[in-house]
Each structure stands twice: as C-alpha cells, then as structure tokens.
Coordinates of C-alpha atoms and ligand atoms in Angstrom, one line a residue:
M21 CA -64.6 -49.3 26.3
K22 CA -66.9 -49.8 29.1
D23 CA -67.7 -52.4 31.5
R24 CA -71.5 -51.6 31.7
K25 CA -73.5 -53.7 29.9
P26 CA -75.6 -51.1 27.5
Q27 CA -78.9 -50.6 28.9
P28 CA -80.9 -51.1 25.7
G29 CA -84.5 -49.1 27.1
G30 CA -81.9 -46.1 27.0
D31 CA -80.4 -43.8 29.7
V32 CA -84.0 -41.3 29.5
G33 CA -86.8 -40.7 32.0
E34 CA -90.4 -39.8 30.2
L35 CA -89.4 -36.4 30.8
G36 CA -86.6 -34.8 31.7
D37 CA -82.8 -35.2 31.4
I38 CA -80.9 -38.1 32.6
S39 CA -80.3 -38.0 36.1
P40 CA -77.3 -36.1 38.0
E41 CA -76.2 -38.9 38.3
L42 CA -76.1 -41.1 35.1
F43 CA -74.3 -37.4 34.0
R44 CA -72.0 -38.5 36.9
E45 CA -70.9 -40.8 35.5
Q46 CA -71.2 -40.4 32.2
L47 CA -68.3 -37.7 32.4
R48 CA -66.0 -39.6 34.8
W49 CA -66.0 -42.4 31.6
L50 CA -65.6 -40.1 29.2
A51 CA -63.1 -37.9 31.8
D52 CA -60.2 -41.1 31.7
W53 CA -61.7 -41.4 27.9
I54 CA -59.7 -38.3 26.7
A55 CA -56.8 -38.3 28.9
D56 CA -55.8 -42.2 27.6
Y57 CA -57.0 -40.3 24.2
R58 CA -54.5 -37.6 23.8
E59 CA -51.7 -40.2 26.1
N60 CA -51.5 -42.5 23.4
I61 CA -52.5 -40.1 20.4
G62 CA -49.2 -41.5 19.2
Q63 CA -49.5 -44.8 18.7
R64 CA -52.4 -44.9 16.5
R65 CA -53.2 -44.8 12.5
I66 CA -53.4 -41.1 11.5
S67 CA -56.2 -41.2 9.9
P68 CA -58.4 -44.3 8.0
N69 CA -58.3 -45.0 4.0
D70 CA -62.1 -45.4 3.8
E71 CA -63.7 -44.5 0.4
P72 CA -66.3 -41.8 1.5
G73 CA -69.2 -43.2 2.5
A74 CA -67.5 -46.3 4.5
I75 CA -68.7 -44.2 7.5
I76 CA -71.7 -43.3 7.1
A77 CA -72.7 -47.4 6.4
R78 CA -72.2 -48.9 9.5
L79 CA -74.2 -46.3 11.7
D80 CA -77.5 -46.8 11.7
A81 CA -79.4 -45.1 8.4
A82 CA -82.4 -44.4 10.6
A83 CA -83.6 -42.0 12.1
P84 CA -84.2 -42.5 15.7
E85 CA -87.8 -43.4 17.3
R86 CA -86.8 -44.4 20.6
A87 CA -84.3 -43.3 23.0
A88 CA -80.7 -45.0 22.8
S89 CA -78.4 -45.7 26.5
L90 CA -75.2 -42.9 26.6
D91 CA -72.9 -46.1 26.4
E92 CA -74.6 -48.1 23.0
I93 CA -73.9 -44.8 21.8
F94 CA -70.5 -44.2 23.5
A95 CA -69.5 -47.6 22.0
E96 CA -70.5 -46.7 18.3
V97 CA -68.1 -43.6 18.4
E98 CA -65.4 -45.8 20.0
R99 CA -65.8 -47.7 17.3
V100 CA -66.8 -46.1 14.1
I101 CA -65.9 -42.7 14.8
V102 CA -63.3 -42.2 16.2
P103 CA -61.4 -45.0 13.8
G104 CA -63.0 -42.3 11.3
V105 CA -61.9 -39.0 12.5
A106 CA -57.8 -37.7 10.7
H107 CA -56.7 -37.6 14.1
W108 CA -55.4 -33.9 13.7
A109 CA -54.3 -33.9 17.4
H110 CA -51.9 -37.0 16.7
P111 CA -47.8 -35.2 16.7
Q112 CA -47.3 -36.7 13.7
F113 CA -50.3 -34.8 12.8
M114 CA -48.3 -32.3 9.7
S115 CA -50.9 -30.8 7.3
Y116 CA -52.4 -27.8 6.3
F117 CA -51.0 -25.6 9.9
G118 CA -50.1 -28.2 12.7
C119 CA -53.0 -28.4 14.9
T120 CA -53.4 -26.5 18.5
T121 CA -55.9 -29.4 20.4
T122 CA -54.1 -28.0 24.1
S123 CA -55.2 -29.9 27.6
P124 CA -56.8 -26.0 29.4
G125 CA -58.7 -26.0 25.4
I126 CA -60.2 -29.0 25.7
L127 CA -61.4 -28.3 29.1
A128 CA -62.6 -25.4 28.3
E129 CA -64.7 -26.6 25.9
M130 CA -65.9 -29.0 28.6
I131 CA -67.2 -25.7 30.0
T132 CA -68.2 -23.4 27.3
G133 CA -70.3 -26.7 26.2
A134 CA -72.1 -26.4 30.2
L135 CA -72.2 -23.2 29.9
N136 CA -73.8 -22.7 26.3
V137 CA -74.3 -19.0 26.6
N138 CA -75.2 -17.2 23.3
A139 CA -73.2 -14.1 23.2
M140 CA -75.0 -11.8 21.2
T141 CA -76.1 -9.1 23.1
W142 CA -74.2 -8.0 26.7
R143 CA -77.3 -9.1 27.8
T144 CA -77.4 -12.6 27.1
S145 CA -74.1 -12.9 28.9
P146 CA -72.4 -10.4 29.9
A147 CA -69.4 -12.7 31.1
A148 CA -69.3 -13.6 27.7
T149 CA -69.0 -10.4 26.3
E150 CA -67.0 -8.8 28.5
L151 CA -64.6 -12.4 27.9
E152 CA -65.0 -11.4 24.6
T153 CA -63.9 -7.7 25.0
L154 CA -60.2 -8.8 27.2
V155 CA -59.2 -11.8 25.4
L156 CA -59.0 -9.1 22.5
D157 CA -57.7 -6.5 23.9
W158 CA -55.0 -9.4 25.5
L159 CA -54.5 -10.8 21.4
R160 CA -54.0 -6.9 19.9
Q161 CA -50.8 -6.2 22.7
W162 CA -49.3 -8.9 21.5
L163 CA -49.6 -8.0 17.8
G164 CA -48.4 -4.4 18.9
L165 CA -51.5 -3.0 17.2
P166 CA -52.3 0.8 18.8
N167 CA -55.4 0.9 20.7
E168 CA -57.5 2.6 18.1
F169 CA -58.3 -1.4 17.0
S170 CA -60.9 -2.6 18.5
G171 CA -61.9 -6.9 17.3
V172 CA -64.4 -8.7 17.2
V173 CA -64.8 -13.0 17.6
Y174 CA -66.3 -14.4 13.9
D175 CA -65.1 -18.2 13.9
T176 CA -63.2 -18.4 10.3
A177 CA -61.4 -16.8 9.0
S178 CA -62.7 -16.2 6.1
I179 CA -66.2 -15.3 7.7
S180 CA -63.9 -11.9 9.5
T181 CA -62.5 -11.3 5.9
M182 CA -65.7 -10.8 4.3
H183 CA -66.7 -8.9 7.1
A184 CA -63.5 -6.3 6.3
L185 CA -63.8 -5.9 2.4
A186 CA -67.9 -5.7 2.8
T187 CA -66.3 -2.7 6.0
A188 CA -64.5 -1.3 2.9
R189 CA -66.8 -1.0 0.1
E190 CA -69.5 0.8 2.0
Q191 CA -66.6 2.8 3.2
A192 CA -66.2 3.6 -0.9
A193 CA -70.1 3.4 -1.5
P194 CA -72.1 4.7 0.7
N195 CA -75.8 3.2 2.0
T196 CA -75.1 0.0 0.2
R197 CA -76.6 -1.7 3.3
K198 CA -79.3 0.1 2.5
L199 CA -80.0 0.7 -1.8
G200 CA -77.4 -2.3 -2.7
L201 CA -75.2 -2.3 -5.5
S202 CA -77.2 -3.4 -8.4
G203 CA -79.1 -0.7 -10.2
R204 CA -77.1 1.9 -9.4
N205 CA -74.8 4.2 -11.0
L206 CA -71.4 2.5 -9.8
P207 CA -68.2 1.6 -10.9
A208 CA -67.0 -2.0 -10.6
F209 CA -64.6 -2.2 -7.2
R210 CA -61.3 -3.9 -7.1
I211 CA -59.7 -5.7 -4.9
Y212 CA -55.9 -6.7 -5.4
T213 CA -54.2 -9.7 -4.1
S214 CA -50.9 -11.7 -4.6
N215 CA -51.9 -15.5 -6.4
Q216 CA -50.2 -16.1 -2.6
A217 CA -53.2 -15.2 -1.7
H218 CA -55.9 -17.4 0.2
S219 CA -59.3 -17.8 -1.9
S220 CA -61.4 -17.0 1.2
V221 CA -60.5 -13.4 -1.1
E222 CA -62.6 -14.6 -3.7
K223 CA -65.3 -16.1 -1.4
G224 CA -65.4 -12.7 0.1
A225 CA -66.3 -10.9 -3.2
I226 CA -68.7 -12.6 -3.7
A227 CA -71.1 -13.2 -1.3
I228 CA -70.4 -9.0 -0.9
G229 CA -71.4 -8.8 -4.5
I230 CA -67.7 -7.2 -4.9
G231 CA -67.7 -10.7 -7.9
E232 CA -64.7 -12.9 -8.1
D233 CA -63.7 -11.7 -11.4
N234 CA -63.0 -8.8 -9.9
V235 CA -60.9 -10.5 -7.0
Q236 CA -57.4 -9.1 -9.0
R237 CA -54.8 -11.7 -9.2
V238 CA -50.9 -10.2 -8.1
P239 CA -47.8 -11.4 -9.1
I240 CA -45.0 -12.2 -6.7
D241 CA -41.7 -12.1 -5.9
A242 CA -38.7 -14.7 -5.8
G243 CA -40.1 -15.3 -2.5
F244 CA -43.0 -15.8 -3.1
R245 CA -43.9 -12.2 -1.9
L246 CA -46.6 -10.0 -3.5
D247 CA -45.0 -8.3 -6.3
V248 CA -45.4 -4.2 -5.4
S249 CA -44.8 -2.8 -8.9
A250 CA -47.1 -5.4 -10.7
L251 CA -49.6 -4.0 -8.1
R252 CA -49.4 -0.5 -9.1
K253 CA -49.3 -1.4 -12.6
M254 CA -52.0 -3.8 -12.2
I255 CA -53.9 -1.0 -10.2
A256 CA -52.9 1.3 -13.4
S257 CA -54.5 -0.5 -16.1
D258 CA -57.5 -0.7 -14.3
L259 CA -58.3 2.5 -14.0
G260 CA -57.9 3.0 -17.3
K261 CA -60.6 0.7 -18.0
N262 CA -63.1 3.3 -15.2
F263 CA -62.1 0.2 -12.5
K264 CA -62.6 2.1 -9.4
P265 CA -59.7 0.1 -7.3
L266 CA -62.0 -0.2 -3.6
A267 CA -59.0 -2.8 -0.9
V268 CA -55.7 -4.7 -1.1
V269 CA -55.7 -8.4 1.4
A270 CA -52.3 -8.5 1.9
T271 CA -50.8 -11.7 3.5
V272 CA -49.0 -12.5 6.2
G273 CA -47.8 -16.3 5.9
T274 CA -49.0 -17.6 3.4
T275 CA -51.5 -20.9 3.3
S276 CA -48.5 -23.5 1.2
T277 CA -45.3 -21.1 2.2
A278 CA -45.9 -18.2 5.1
S279 CA -44.2 -16.2 3.1
V280 CA -44.4 -12.9 4.4
D281 CA -46.3 -9.6 1.6
P282 CA -44.5 -6.4 1.7
I283 CA -47.0 -4.8 3.7
P284 CA -45.2 -1.0 3.9
E285 CA -44.8 -0.2 0.6
I286 CA -48.2 -1.6 0.1
V287 CA -48.9 0.7 2.9
Q288 CA -48.0 3.0 0.4
V289 CA -49.9 2.5 -2.1
C290 CA -53.0 2.2 -0.5
Q291 CA -52.5 5.5 0.6
E292 CA -52.1 6.7 -2.6
H293 CA -54.9 5.9 -4.7
K294 CA -57.3 5.4 -0.7
M295 CA -58.0 2.0 -1.3
W296 CA -58.4 -0.2 2.3
L297 CA -55.8 -2.2 3.1
H298 CA -56.7 -6.1 4.7
I299 CA -54.0 -8.2 6.5
D300 CA -54.9 -12.3 6.0
G301 CA -52.7 -13.1 9.4
A302 CA -54.8 -15.5 10.5
Y303 CA -51.4 -17.6 10.9
G304 CA -49.0 -15.9 10.4
A305 CA -49.6 -13.2 12.7
G306 CA -49.4 -15.2 15.9
L307 CA -45.4 -14.4 15.6
A308 CA -46.0 -11.4 16.4
L309 CA -45.8 -12.7 20.0
L310 CA -42.1 -13.7 19.5
P311 CA -40.2 -10.4 20.5
E312 CA -38.0 -11.3 18.1
C313 CA -40.2 -11.8 15.4
K314 CA -41.0 -8.2 15.4
W315 CA -40.3 -8.2 11.5
V316 CA -42.9 -9.8 11.0
T317 CA -45.9 -7.2 12.3
A318 CA -44.5 -3.4 10.1
G319 CA -46.9 -1.9 8.6
W320 CA -50.0 -3.4 10.4
S321 CA -50.6 -0.3 12.2
E322 CA -51.4 1.9 9.3
A323 CA -54.0 -0.9 7.9
D324 CA -58.0 -0.5 8.3
S325 CA -57.6 -4.5 9.5
I326 CA -56.8 -7.6 10.1
V327 CA -57.8 -10.9 10.8
I328 CA -55.9 -14.0 13.1
N329 CA -57.2 -16.7 13.5
P330 CA -55.7 -18.5 17.0
H331 CA -56.9 -21.5 16.4
K332 CA -53.8 -21.7 13.6
M333 CA -50.9 -20.7 16.1
L334 CA -51.6 -19.4 19.8
F335 CA -53.4 -22.8 20.4
V336 CA -56.5 -22.1 20.5
P337 CA -59.0 -24.9 20.3
L338 CA -60.5 -24.3 16.7
D339 CA -62.8 -22.3 15.8
F340 CA -61.6 -18.9 17.0
S341 CA -60.9 -16.2 15.1
A342 CA -60.3 -12.5 15.5
L343 CA -60.7 -9.2 13.5
Y344 CA -59.7 -6.4 14.0
L345 CA -60.2 -2.3 12.4
R346 CA -59.0 0.6 13.2
D347 CA -63.2 2.3 13.1
I348 CA -64.5 -0.7 14.7
G349 CA -67.1 1.1 14.5
R350 CA -67.8 1.0 10.5
L351 CA -68.3 -1.9 10.5
R352 CA -71.3 -1.4 13.5
R353 CA -73.0 0.5 11.3
L354 CA -73.1 -1.8 8.2
F355 CA -74.6 -4.2 10.4
A356 CA -76.2 -3.3 13.5
L357 CA -79.9 -3.3 13.0
M358 CA -82.4 -3.6 16.4
P359 CA -85.2 -5.7 15.7
E360 CA -88.0 -5.5 18.1
Y361 CA -87.8 -8.9 19.5
L362 CA -84.5 -8.2 20.3
H363 CA -84.6 -4.7 21.6
L364 CA -81.9 -4.1 24.9
R365 CA -85.1 -2.7 27.1
D366 CA -82.5 -1.9 29.7
A367 CA -79.6 -1.4 28.2
V368 CA -77.6 1.0 29.5
G369 CA -75.5 2.2 26.4
A370 CA -72.3 1.8 27.3
E371 CA -72.2 -2.1 26.7
I372 CA -71.0 -4.3 23.9
N373 CA -73.4 -6.0 22.4
Y374 CA -71.3 -8.6 19.6
M375 CA -74.5 -9.1 17.6
D376 CA -73.7 -5.5 15.5
Y377 CA -71.3 -6.2 14.6
G378 CA -71.7 -8.8 11.5
V379 CA -74.1 -11.0 10.3
Q380 CA -74.5 -13.0 12.6
L381 CA -77.0 -13.2 15.5
G382 CA -75.8 -16.3 17.6
R383 CA -73.2 -16.3 19.0
R384 CA -71.3 -19.2 20.9
F385 CA -68.9 -18.3 24.5
R386 CA -65.4 -18.2 22.4
A387 CA -63.8 -16.6 23.8
L388 CA -63.5 -18.9 26.9
K389 CA -60.9 -21.1 25.9
A390 CA -58.6 -18.1 24.5
W391 CA -58.7 -17.0 28.5
V392 CA -58.0 -20.2 29.7
V393 CA -55.0 -21.8 27.3
W394 CA -54.0 -17.9 27.4
R395 CA -53.5 -17.8 31.1
A396 CA -52.1 -21.1 31.6
F397 CA -49.6 -21.1 29.3
G398 CA -48.9 -17.3 29.5
R399 CA -47.4 -15.4 26.6
E400 CA -44.0 -16.7 27.3
G401 CA -45.5 -20.0 27.8
L402 CA -47.0 -19.7 23.7
A403 CA -43.6 -17.7 22.7
A404 CA -41.9 -20.9 23.3
R405 CA -44.0 -23.6 22.2
I406 CA -44.0 -21.3 18.2
R407 CA -39.8 -21.2 19.0
H408 CA -39.2 -25.1 19.3
H409 CA -41.6 -25.4 16.6
L410 CA -39.9 -22.0 14.1
R411 CA -36.5 -24.3 15.4
L412 CA -38.7 -27.9 13.6
A413 CA -38.5 -26.2 10.9
K414 CA -35.5 -24.8 10.7
L415 CA -34.3 -28.0 11.4
L416 CA -36.3 -30.0 8.7
A417 CA -35.4 -26.8 6.2
D418 CA -31.4 -28.9 6.9
W419 CA -32.1 -32.3 6.8
V420 CA -33.3 -31.8 3.1
R421 CA -30.9 -29.6 2.3
D422 CA -28.2 -33.1 3.5
D423 CA -30.6 -35.0 1.3
E424 CA -29.8 -34.2 -2.5
R425 CA -32.1 -36.5 -3.5
F426 CA -34.8 -33.5 -2.2
E427 CA -34.6 -29.9 -2.2
L428 CA -36.1 -26.0 -0.3
S429 CA -39.2 -25.3 -2.7
A430 CA -39.3 -21.5 -0.9
P431 CA -38.1 -20.2 1.8
V432 CA -38.5 -21.3 5.7
V433 CA -40.3 -18.3 7.4
M434 CA -42.3 -20.3 9.7
G435 CA -43.9 -23.3 10.5
V436 CA -44.0 -24.4 7.8
V437 CA -42.1 -26.5 5.4
C438 CA -41.8 -26.7 0.8
F439 CA -40.2 -29.0 -1.2
R440 CA -39.4 -31.6 -3.2
F441 CA -38.3 -34.6 -3.7
K442 CA -35.9 -33.8 -7.8
A443 CA -34.8 -36.2 -10.0
D444 CA -32.6 -36.2 -13.7
D445 CA -36.5 -36.3 -15.4
D446 CA -39.3 -34.8 -16.9
D447 CA -41.2 -32.4 -14.6
K448 CA -44.6 -34.7 -14.7
K449 CA -42.9 -37.3 -13.9
I450 CA -41.4 -35.6 -10.7
D451 CA -44.5 -34.0 -10.3
M452 CA -45.4 -37.3 -9.7
I453 CA -43.5 -38.2 -7.9
N454 CA -43.8 -36.3 -5.5
S455 CA -47.6 -36.8 -4.9
K456 CA -47.5 -40.8 -4.5
I457 CA -45.2 -39.4 -1.6
V458 CA -47.1 -37.8 0.5
E459 CA -50.6 -40.6 -1.1
H460 CA -48.1 -43.7 0.2
I461 CA -47.4 -42.0 3.5
N462 CA -51.8 -40.6 4.4
A463 CA -52.4 -44.0 3.3
S464 CA -49.7 -45.7 6.1
G465 CA -51.9 -44.3 8.0
R466 CA -47.8 -43.5 10.1
A467 CA -47.4 -40.2 9.4
Y468 CA -49.3 -36.8 7.4
L469 CA -48.9 -34.4 4.9
T470 CA -50.1 -31.7 1.9
Q471 CA -48.9 -31.1 -1.5
T472 CA -49.4 -27.6 -2.8
K473 CA -48.5 -26.3 -6.7
L474 CA -46.2 -23.5 -6.4
H475 CA -44.6 -22.0 -10.2
G476 CA -46.7 -25.2 -11.7
R477 CA -44.3 -27.6 -9.5
T478 CA -46.0 -30.2 -7.4
V479 CA -43.7 -29.5 -3.3
M480 CA -44.4 -31.3 -0.8
R481 CA -45.2 -29.1 2.5
I482 CA -45.3 -29.9 6.6
G483 CA -47.5 -28.2 8.5
L484 CA -45.6 -27.6 12.1
G485 CA -47.5 -26.6 15.1
N486 CA -49.2 -29.1 17.2
I487 CA -48.0 -29.2 20.7
L488 CA -47.4 -32.7 20.7
T489 CA -44.3 -32.6 17.5
T490 CA -41.6 -33.3 19.0
E491 CA -38.0 -33.8 16.9
Q492 CA -38.0 -37.7 17.6
H493 CA -41.5 -37.0 15.5
L494 CA -40.4 -35.7 13.0
R495 CA -37.0 -37.7 12.4
N496 CA -39.6 -40.2 12.3
V497 CA -41.4 -38.1 9.2
W498 CA -38.1 -37.1 7.6
G499 CA -37.4 -40.5 8.0
L500 CA -40.1 -42.2 6.3
I501 CA -40.7 -39.4 3.6
Q502 CA -36.5 -40.6 2.8
L503 CA -37.7 -44.2 3.1
T504 CA -41.2 -43.5 0.3
A505 CA -39.4 -41.7 -2.2
G506 CA -36.8 -44.5 -2.8
E507 CA -39.2 -47.1 -2.7
I508 CA -42.0 -45.2 -4.9
T509 CA -38.9 -44.5 -7.5
G510 CA -37.2 -48.0 -6.7
R511 CA -39.1 -49.4 -8.5
A512 CA -38.6 -51.6 -11.3
D513 CA -41.9 -50.5 -12.5
W514 CA -41.4 -47.2 -11.8
P515 CA -41.3 -45.2 -15.1
Q516 CA -44.1 -47.0 -16.8
S517 CA -46.0 -47.0 -13.2
A518 CA -45.5 -42.6 -13.9
S519 CA -46.9 -41.9 -16.6
R520 CA -49.7 -44.5 -16.8
Ligands
PLP618 N1 -56.1 -17.4 5.3 C1 -54.9 -17.7 4.8 C2 -53.8 -17.5 4.8 C3 -55.4 -19.1 5.2 O1 -54.2 -20.1 5.3 C4 -56.0 -19.8 5.5 C5 -57.2 -20.8 6.1 O2 -56.1 -21.8 5.9 C6 -57.2 -18.8 6.0 C7 -57.6 -17.3 5.3 C8 -58.7 -19.8 5.5 O3 -59.0 -20.6 7.0 P1 -60.6 -19.8 7.9 O4 -60.9 -22.0 8.0 O5 -60.9 -19.7 9.6 O6 -61.6 -19.6 6.8

C-alpha cells in the first residue's frame, strides 16, 4: 500500500500525459509491488471463492467522467482486482500446463508496453520484425526442424492451427482465397485428429468453412495416442462416401495426459493420401530442447506445419504461439493483401512483413519477451527447469503408486500427471469423489488442480511447469489431496451426500 494520500483531482493536467516525475514515482512503487508480489506469492490464497459478478459489483459501474489519481486506481487494484484473480504464478497452482511467469519475462513485458510498437510490417518496426525472425529461428533450431521451415508468431495455438488448416485447404482447393468455398463443385473435406486432441481443431474447421462435423475424431490406443489403424479405416470409409481427406492434426502433448501421437506412422498415411500433416505441439514440442527427449521429434521434419506455444513450456509469458510451415510461401500467398493505405513505397524487397502471414494486421511485439527470457536462461537453463518439472511429475507418480487408495490414470510422459482416487464402490460415486476432492482443494485456496475425463471416468490432473514450484510445494499439494480424500470419504454422511 502506498503512503501517499489519493489525489482526488486525478494526476493529469488539462492535456498531455502525467508528468515524468509522477511516472517515475509510480514506476518505483510498481517495481517494489511486483517484486513483493513475486517474492510472497506463495502466501496468497490462489483463487477467490467469489460468485460470478462479485468483482464487478465492487467496482464503480459508471464510466469515468473525471480523472482519478493513479494512487486511487492502484489502491483499487490491490483491494479488488488482485484478490479477484487466480494466481497462476503461485507455486501450488497446478492446473492446465503450469504457469510460465518469470522475472525476466515480466521485465520484458514492461519494455514492450513502453515501446508499444505495431509489428505489422518491417517498416513499422524493423527491430520487432527482425527479432521475430531471429527468435523463430532459434526455436526452429531447438526443435530440430530443417531450415526449410519458417515461422510466424501469433497469440495462441488455436489461431496457429486455424492458419495451418486454411493453408491446407487452399492447397486442396486452389483459389478458395479468391472464390470461397460455396457455389463450387468441391467435395466435403475431412480433417482427422484423435479423440484426445484439443478443440481448437474444430474451431479452426468452423472458421475456415470446413465445418465442425467434418473433423473426425479417431480412437486412441492404451497410451492415449491416435490409433493409426483406426485412422486408416476412417479414411477408407470416408473415401467410399466421396469425402476428401484433407489433413491430419497429430498432437505432441495432448491436453489431458500429454500423450504423443505416433507421428512417423501418421506421416506415412498422410503421404499415401496426399494429406496435410499439422502437428499440434502447443505444449509438448518444448520437450525437444532436452537432448535426452529427442525421441519426441520423430517425424516432425516430414510434417507440413507445426505449432508450439512457448507460453506453455518454454517460460515465455502469455501469449506467444509459433507456427512453422515447411513452405511458408503458401501461407503468405494465401493471406498477403496490400491495401493502398499500407503500400510500402519505400519497400526494399528483402523485408518480411508479418502482416502477410495471417488474418491480423496489427501485431504486438511478442518477440522481445522470448528474446529476453531465452537469453536470460539459455537453452541449458530452460532444459534444466523442464527437467526439474519432469522429475516432479515422476515423483508424484511414485507417490500415487505408493498410496493404495489412488491409481495413475495415464502414463506420465511430460509434466502432467493424471490420477484417481479409487474405492470399492460404483463408478459414478468414485467419479464424484474425485470431483469433490478437486473442488474442495480449489476452494481452500491452498492449491489448484483440474479434473478431466479419461475413458469416461473423472480423474484429477496436475500440471507442472511453474518455475517457482519446488518439491516441497508438490509434497504440500499431495498431502492436501490425501487429506482431502480422507476427509471426504471418511464423512459419516458420505454415501448419501455423494449420490445426491
Ligand atoms: N493444443 C493443445 C494441445 C492445448 O492443450 C491447447 C490449450 O491448452 C491448445 C492447443 C490451444 O491453445 P491456445 O489457448 O493457445 O489457443
């Protein structure tokens, strides 16, 4: 909290920005605030227990007519906003894929905010464009992709996958860019992906006019990987019905269990049927930075496109998604448009204009944070931290195996552990116990997990990827899970309340 009294009249004069002195003062305060937040984050409750609408109800609903002082505004940030967020950077927040906040990343975001450049063309910010090219090439090398692959940075994997599928569609139905899909005598296209793949595949299909129903979900094997023989059968059946197989989206690190589809076998199927192969490595492709995990990259060089989100495993703050294409010219030919007002009269011809590689025109300077974070840790430092997360995941798996009340629900491949409380009881009730454990723990504010369904059964899921998470934090969370399971199932009224 600041000592200074709020300035009721606001901090701005009649015109212009706030004064440099005040800005400096606020920055100093903010520097301490952020450092304190980061240092003491483990003492916060992770997530509020508010009902929807509770936070907005604490804020003034009227649009601000008059200026408020920054002290007033920041006091409200501390009082209402900060307690109202889920603290993803908390070391016992173990939902999703962990959190990639790092101090260098925060510093880089502050510089990005100060510069606030638009990286739509090379000319609008040469360094933003060239840094994007540079970090994309670093990452390409770390991923072991051949140098014919080039990339572009978007916000999210959903957007990356949509652009990859749009490029696949343009290849299968040339001139769709100009003519669209409707009114043409085109076959219905099919996209195949496992039943564990992310819903961004359907969203991409919706956006590019392929249609959600034309995304065919392929069954999986015992390791939650796409079953290639089932894929072959589905393609054969579709061909018999005059569908046109367009693409396979294979996943490296599925959302629920981090399983890895058998890419080399999928490559063969794609080559036989002249289908586009897009790899969704949003989370799992980061494993390629570890020499001992190079197995994960098998078949990647044969793919047409691959997406990785460094904001999922590689410590770049949200958001940063890199899409690589073997022939990125296809993507540019699909989306490049030059309206007169953007005409680059002083173009020299060698520059990259990243606005040509997708739907969006204005683009944030995302490359800076990747450049800062990756230099600050180096590949070795990133790999050491990923290794630490993999070790924690294996450790948790051992603890689960050692407690006979629990069982692992999927192989542990990366920093994700799926497990389940088991009991000699009916499936529905055990599902409910697992849900309740997660709900109770999340409501306690002391840890945060997710639940998912595997083979139709509810399981608990822990994602490890937070740079602040230590073995002790994991022990705390596991202890809490054991205790909560005991409390819930030990309650005298459990059978009745469970089936309610
Ligand atoms: N692919 C996988 C495997 C994911 O787990 C996710 C999200 O968690 C996505 C894609 C979508 O990511 P984004 O939020 O960047 O669109």
